[in-house]
mmCIF file of N, CA and C in Angstrom:
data_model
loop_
_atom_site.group_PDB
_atom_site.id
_atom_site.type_symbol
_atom_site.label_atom_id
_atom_site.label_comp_id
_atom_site.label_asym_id
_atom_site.label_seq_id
_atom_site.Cartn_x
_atom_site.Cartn_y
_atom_site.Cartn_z
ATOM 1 N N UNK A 1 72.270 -60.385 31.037
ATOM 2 C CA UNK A 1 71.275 -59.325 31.068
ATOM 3 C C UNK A 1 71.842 -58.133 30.312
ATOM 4 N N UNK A 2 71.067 -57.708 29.779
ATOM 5 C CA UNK A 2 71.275 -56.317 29.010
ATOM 6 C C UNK A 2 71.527 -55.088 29.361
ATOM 7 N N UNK A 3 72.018 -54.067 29.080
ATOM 8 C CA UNK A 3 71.964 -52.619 29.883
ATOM 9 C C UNK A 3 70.377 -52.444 29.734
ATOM 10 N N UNK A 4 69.905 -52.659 28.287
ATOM 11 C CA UNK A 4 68.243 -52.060 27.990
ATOM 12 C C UNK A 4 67.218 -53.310 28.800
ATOM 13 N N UNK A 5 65.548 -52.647 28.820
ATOM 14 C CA UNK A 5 64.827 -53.491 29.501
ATOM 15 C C UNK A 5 64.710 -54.959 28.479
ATOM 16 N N UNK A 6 64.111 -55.837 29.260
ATOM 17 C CA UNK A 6 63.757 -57.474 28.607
ATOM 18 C C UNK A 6 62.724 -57.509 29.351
ATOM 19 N N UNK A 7 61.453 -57.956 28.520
ATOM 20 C CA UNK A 7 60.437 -58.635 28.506
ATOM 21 C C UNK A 7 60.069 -60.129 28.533
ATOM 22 N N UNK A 8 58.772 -60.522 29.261
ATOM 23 C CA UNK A 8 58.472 -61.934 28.262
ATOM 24 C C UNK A 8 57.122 -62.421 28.787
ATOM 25 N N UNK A 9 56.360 -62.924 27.677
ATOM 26 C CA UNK A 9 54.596 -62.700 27.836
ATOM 27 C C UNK A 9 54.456 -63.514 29.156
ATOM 28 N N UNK A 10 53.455 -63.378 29.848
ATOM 29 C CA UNK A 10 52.882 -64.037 30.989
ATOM 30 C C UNK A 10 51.371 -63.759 31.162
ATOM 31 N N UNK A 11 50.902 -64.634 31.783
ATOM 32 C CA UNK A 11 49.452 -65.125 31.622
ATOM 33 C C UNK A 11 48.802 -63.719 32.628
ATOM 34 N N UNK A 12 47.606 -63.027 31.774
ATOM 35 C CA UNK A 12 47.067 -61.756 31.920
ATOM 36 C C UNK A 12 46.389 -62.193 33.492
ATOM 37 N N UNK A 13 46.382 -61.456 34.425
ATOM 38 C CA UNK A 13 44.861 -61.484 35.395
ATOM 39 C C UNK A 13 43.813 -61.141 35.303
ATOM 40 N N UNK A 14 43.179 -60.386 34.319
ATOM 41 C CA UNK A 14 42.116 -60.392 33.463
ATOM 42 C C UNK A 14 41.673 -60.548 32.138
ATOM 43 N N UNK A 15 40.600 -61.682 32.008
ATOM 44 C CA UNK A 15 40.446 -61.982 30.819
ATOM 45 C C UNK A 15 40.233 -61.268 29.418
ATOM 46 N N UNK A 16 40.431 -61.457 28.505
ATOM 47 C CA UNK A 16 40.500 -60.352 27.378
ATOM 48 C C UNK A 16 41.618 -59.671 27.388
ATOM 49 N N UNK A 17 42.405 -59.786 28.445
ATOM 50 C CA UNK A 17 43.407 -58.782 27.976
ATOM 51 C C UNK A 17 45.030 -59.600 28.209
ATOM 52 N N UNK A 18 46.364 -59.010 27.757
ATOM 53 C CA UNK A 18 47.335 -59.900 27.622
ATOM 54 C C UNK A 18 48.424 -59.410 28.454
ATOM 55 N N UNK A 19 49.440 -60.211 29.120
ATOM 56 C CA UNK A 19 50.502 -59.398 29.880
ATOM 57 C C UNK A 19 51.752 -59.541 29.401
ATOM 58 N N UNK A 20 52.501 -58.942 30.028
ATOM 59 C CA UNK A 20 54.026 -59.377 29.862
ATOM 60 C C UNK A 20 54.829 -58.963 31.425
ATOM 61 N N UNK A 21 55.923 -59.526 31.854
ATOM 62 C CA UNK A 21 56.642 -58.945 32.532
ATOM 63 C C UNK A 21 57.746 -58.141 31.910
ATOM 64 N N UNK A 22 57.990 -56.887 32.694
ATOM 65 C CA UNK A 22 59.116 -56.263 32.323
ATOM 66 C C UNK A 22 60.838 -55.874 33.511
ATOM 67 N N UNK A 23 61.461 -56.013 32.730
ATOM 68 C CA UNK A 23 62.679 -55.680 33.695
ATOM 69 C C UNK A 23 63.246 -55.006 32.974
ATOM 70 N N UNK A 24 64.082 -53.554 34.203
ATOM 71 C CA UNK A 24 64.901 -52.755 33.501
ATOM 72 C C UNK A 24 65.696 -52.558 34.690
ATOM 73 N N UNK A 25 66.836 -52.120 33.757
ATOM 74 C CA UNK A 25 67.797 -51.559 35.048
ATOM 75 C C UNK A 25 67.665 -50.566 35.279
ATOM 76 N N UNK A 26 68.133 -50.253 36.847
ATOM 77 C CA UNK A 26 67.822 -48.697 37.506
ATOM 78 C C UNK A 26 68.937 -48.767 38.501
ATOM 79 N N UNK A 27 69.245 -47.667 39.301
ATOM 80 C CA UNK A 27 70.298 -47.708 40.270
ATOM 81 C C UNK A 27 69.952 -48.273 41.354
ATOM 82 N N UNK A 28 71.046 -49.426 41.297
ATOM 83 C CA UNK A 28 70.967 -50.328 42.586
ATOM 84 C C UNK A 28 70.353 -51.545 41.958
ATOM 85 N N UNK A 29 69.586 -51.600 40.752
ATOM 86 C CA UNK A 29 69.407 -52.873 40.943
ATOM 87 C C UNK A 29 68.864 -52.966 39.942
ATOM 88 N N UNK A 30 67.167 -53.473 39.730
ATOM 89 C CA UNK A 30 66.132 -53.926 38.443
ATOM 90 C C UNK A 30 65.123 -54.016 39.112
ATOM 91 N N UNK A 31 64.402 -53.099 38.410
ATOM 92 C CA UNK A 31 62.842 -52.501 38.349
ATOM 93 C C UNK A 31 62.190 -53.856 37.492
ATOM 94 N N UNK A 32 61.208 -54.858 38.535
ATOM 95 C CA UNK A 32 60.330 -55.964 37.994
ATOM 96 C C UNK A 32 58.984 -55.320 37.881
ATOM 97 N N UNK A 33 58.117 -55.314 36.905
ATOM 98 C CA UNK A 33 56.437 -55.040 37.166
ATOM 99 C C UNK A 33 55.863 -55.624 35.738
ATOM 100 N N UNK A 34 54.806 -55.930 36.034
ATOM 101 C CA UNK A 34 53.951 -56.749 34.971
ATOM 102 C C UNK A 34 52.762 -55.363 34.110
ATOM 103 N N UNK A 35 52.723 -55.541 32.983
ATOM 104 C CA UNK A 35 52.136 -54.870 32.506
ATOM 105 C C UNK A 35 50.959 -55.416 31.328
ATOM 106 N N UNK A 36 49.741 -55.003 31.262
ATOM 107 C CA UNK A 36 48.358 -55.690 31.231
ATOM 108 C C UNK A 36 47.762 -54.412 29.696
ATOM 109 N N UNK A 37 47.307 -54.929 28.823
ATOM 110 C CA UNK A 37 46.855 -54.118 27.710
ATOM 111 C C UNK A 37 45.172 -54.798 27.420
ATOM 112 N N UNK A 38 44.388 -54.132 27.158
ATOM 113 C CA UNK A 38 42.835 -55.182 25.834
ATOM 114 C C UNK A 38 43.561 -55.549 24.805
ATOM 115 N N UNK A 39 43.145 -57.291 25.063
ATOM 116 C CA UNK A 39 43.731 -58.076 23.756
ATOM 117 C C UNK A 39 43.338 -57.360 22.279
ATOM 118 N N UNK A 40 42.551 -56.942 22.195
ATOM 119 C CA UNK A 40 42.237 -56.588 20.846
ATOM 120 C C UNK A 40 42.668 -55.418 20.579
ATOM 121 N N UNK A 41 43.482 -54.337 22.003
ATOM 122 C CA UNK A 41 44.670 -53.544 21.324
ATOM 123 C C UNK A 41 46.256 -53.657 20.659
ATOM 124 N N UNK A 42 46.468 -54.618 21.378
ATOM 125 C CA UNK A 42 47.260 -55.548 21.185
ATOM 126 C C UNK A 42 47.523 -56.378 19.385
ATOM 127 N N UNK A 43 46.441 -57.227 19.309
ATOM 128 C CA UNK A 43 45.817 -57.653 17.816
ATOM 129 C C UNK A 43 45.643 -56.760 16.997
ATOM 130 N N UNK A 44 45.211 -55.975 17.230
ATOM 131 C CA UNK A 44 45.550 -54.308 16.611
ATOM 132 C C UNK A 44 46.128 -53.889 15.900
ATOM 133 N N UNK A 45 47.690 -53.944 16.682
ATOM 134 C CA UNK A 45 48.203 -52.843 16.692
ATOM 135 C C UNK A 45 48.226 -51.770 16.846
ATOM 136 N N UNK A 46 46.972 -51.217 17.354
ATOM 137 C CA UNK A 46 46.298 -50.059 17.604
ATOM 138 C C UNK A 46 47.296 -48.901 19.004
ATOM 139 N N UNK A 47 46.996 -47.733 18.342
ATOM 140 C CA UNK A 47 47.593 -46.849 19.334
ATOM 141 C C UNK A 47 46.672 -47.100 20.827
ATOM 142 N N UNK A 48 47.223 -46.887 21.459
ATOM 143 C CA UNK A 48 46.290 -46.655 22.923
ATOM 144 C C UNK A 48 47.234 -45.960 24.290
ATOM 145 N N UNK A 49 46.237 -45.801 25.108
ATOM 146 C CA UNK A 49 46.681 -44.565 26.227
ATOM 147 C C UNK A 49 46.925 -45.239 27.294
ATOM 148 N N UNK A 50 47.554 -44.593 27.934
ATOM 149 C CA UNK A 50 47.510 -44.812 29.771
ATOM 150 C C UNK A 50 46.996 -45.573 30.386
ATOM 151 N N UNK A 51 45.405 -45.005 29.842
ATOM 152 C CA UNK A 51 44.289 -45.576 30.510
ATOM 153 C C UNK A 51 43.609 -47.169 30.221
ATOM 154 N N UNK A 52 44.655 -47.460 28.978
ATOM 155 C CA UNK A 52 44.325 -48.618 28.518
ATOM 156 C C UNK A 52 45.441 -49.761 29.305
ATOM 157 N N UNK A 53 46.335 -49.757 30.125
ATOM 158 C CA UNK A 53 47.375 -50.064 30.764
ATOM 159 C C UNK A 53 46.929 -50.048 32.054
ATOM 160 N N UNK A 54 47.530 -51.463 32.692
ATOM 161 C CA UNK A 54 47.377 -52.250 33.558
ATOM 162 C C UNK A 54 48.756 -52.069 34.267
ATOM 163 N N UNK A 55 49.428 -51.678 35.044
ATOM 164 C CA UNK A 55 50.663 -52.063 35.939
ATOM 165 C C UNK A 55 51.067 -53.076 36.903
ATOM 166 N N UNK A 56 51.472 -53.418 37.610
ATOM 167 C CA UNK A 56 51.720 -54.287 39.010
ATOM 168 C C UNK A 56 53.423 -54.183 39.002
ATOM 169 N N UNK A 57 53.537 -53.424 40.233
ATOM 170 C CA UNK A 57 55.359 -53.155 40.401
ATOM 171 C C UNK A 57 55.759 -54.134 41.413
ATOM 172 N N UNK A 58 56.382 -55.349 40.922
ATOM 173 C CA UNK A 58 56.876 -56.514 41.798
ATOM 174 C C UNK A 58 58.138 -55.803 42.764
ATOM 175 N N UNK A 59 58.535 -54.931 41.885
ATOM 176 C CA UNK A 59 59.556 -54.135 43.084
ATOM 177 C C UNK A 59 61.088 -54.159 42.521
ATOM 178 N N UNK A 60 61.774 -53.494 43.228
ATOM 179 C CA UNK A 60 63.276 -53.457 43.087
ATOM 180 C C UNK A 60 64.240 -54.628 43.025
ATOM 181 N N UNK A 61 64.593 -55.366 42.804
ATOM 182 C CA UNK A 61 65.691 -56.129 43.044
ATOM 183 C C UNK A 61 67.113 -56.359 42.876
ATOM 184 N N UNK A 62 68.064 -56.145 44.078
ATOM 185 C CA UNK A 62 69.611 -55.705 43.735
ATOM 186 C C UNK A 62 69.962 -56.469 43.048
ATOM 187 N N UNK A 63 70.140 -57.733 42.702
ATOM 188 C CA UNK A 63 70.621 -58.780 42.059
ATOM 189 C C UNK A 63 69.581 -59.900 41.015
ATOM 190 N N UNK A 64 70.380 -60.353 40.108
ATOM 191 C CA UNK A 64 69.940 -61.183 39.081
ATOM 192 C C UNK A 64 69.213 -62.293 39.534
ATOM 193 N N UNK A 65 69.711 -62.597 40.681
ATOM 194 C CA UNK A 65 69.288 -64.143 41.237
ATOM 195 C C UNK A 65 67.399 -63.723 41.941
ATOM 196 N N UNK A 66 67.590 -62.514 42.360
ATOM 197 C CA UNK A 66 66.521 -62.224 42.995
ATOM 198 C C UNK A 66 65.349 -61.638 41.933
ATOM 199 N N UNK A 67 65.287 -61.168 41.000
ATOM 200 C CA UNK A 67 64.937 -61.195 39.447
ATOM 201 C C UNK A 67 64.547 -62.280 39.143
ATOM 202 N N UNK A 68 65.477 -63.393 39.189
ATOM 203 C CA UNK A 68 65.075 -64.740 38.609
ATOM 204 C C UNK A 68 63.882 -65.402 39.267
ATOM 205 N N UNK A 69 63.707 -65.163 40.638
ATOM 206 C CA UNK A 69 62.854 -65.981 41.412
ATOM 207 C C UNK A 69 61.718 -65.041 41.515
ATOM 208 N N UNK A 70 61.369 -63.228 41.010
ATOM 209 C CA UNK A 70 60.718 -62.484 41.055
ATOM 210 C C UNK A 70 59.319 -63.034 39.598
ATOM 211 N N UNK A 71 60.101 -63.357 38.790
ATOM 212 C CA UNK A 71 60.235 -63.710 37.577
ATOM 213 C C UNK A 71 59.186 -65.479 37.504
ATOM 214 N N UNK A 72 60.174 -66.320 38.091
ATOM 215 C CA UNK A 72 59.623 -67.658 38.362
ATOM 216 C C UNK A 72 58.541 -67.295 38.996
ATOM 217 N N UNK A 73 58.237 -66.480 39.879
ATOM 218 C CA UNK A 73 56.906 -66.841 40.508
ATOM 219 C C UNK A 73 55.685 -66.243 39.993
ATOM 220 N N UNK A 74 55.738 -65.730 38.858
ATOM 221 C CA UNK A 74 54.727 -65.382 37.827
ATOM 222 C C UNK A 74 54.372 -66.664 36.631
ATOM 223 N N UNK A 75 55.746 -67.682 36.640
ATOM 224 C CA UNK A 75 55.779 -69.088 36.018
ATOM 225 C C UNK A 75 55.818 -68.375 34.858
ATOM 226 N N UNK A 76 57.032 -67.542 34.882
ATOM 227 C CA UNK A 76 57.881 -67.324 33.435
ATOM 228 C C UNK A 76 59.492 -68.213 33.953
ATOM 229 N N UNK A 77 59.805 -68.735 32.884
ATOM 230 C CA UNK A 77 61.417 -69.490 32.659
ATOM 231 C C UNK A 77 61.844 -67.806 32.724
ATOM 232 N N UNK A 78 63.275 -67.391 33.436
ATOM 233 C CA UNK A 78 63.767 -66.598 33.593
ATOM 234 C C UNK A 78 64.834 -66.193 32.069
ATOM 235 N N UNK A 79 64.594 -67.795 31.450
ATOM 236 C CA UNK A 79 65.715 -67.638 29.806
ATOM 237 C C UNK A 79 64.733 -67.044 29.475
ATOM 238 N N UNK A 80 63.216 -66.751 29.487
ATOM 239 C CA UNK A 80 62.279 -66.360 28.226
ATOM 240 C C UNK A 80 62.689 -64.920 28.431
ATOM 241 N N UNK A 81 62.758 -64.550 29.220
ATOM 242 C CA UNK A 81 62.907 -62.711 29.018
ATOM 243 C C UNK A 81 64.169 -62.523 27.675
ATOM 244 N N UNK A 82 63.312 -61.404 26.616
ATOM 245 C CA UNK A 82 64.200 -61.053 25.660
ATOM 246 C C UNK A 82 64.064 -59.994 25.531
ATOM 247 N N UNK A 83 64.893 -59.376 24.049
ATOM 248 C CA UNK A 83 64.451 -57.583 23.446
ATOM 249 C C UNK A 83 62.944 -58.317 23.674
ATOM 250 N N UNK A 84 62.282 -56.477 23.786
ATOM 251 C CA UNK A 84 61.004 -56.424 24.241
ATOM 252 C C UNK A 84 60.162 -56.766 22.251
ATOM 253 N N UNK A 85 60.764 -56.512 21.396
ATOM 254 C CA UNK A 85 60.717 -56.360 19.984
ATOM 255 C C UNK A 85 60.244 -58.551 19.735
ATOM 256 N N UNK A 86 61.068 -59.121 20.428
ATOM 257 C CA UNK A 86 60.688 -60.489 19.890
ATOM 258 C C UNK A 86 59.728 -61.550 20.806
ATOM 259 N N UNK A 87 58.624 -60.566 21.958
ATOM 260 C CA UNK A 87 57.938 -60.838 22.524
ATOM 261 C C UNK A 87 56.818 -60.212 22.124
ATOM 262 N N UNK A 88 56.292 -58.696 21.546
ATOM 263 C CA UNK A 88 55.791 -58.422 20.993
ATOM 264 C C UNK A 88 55.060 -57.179 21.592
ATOM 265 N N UNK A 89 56.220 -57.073 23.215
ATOM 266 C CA UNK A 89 55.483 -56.071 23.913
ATOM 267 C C UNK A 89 55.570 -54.419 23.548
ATOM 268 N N UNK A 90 54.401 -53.878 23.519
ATOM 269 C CA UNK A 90 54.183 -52.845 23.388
ATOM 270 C C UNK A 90 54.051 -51.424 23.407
ATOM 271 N N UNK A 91 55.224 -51.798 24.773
ATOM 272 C CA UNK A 91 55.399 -49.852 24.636
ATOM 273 C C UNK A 91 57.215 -50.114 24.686
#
């Protein structure tokens, strides 16, 4: 794992639009939450706001192992998380 956050796409909960999970480190542990954009901002490339952003904070987790299974149960492989740059996520 990296000091910086890792990403990796996962299947949106609403249609039209695309997700990813994100992890970053924070004190004590790693900040998990899924984040939701309109596909066609996305396809874009288009600037967009706040308001165009979807969150869900899976929560804190002290350890890697607990990440991993935070991770699996969205039915992402825990290897897919990378730089956020070769997933394609967006902020």
């Amino acid at each position: 794992m990296t000091k910086a956050g890792i990403t990796a796409r996962v299947v949106a909960n609403e249609p039209g639009r695309v997700a990813w999970v994100a992890v970053y480190p924070v004190d004590g542990g790693f900040m998990v939450f899924t984040v939701e954009i309109p596909e066609h901002l996305a396809d874009d490339s288009a600037c967009f706001g706040e308001e165009s952003i979807t969150r869900r904070n899976l929560g804190t987790f002290p350890t890697i192992e607990e990440v991993d299974r935070a991770v699996t149960g969205l039915g992402v492989d825990p290897d897919e998380l990378d730089a956020p740059w070769r997933n394609d996520y967006p902020l």
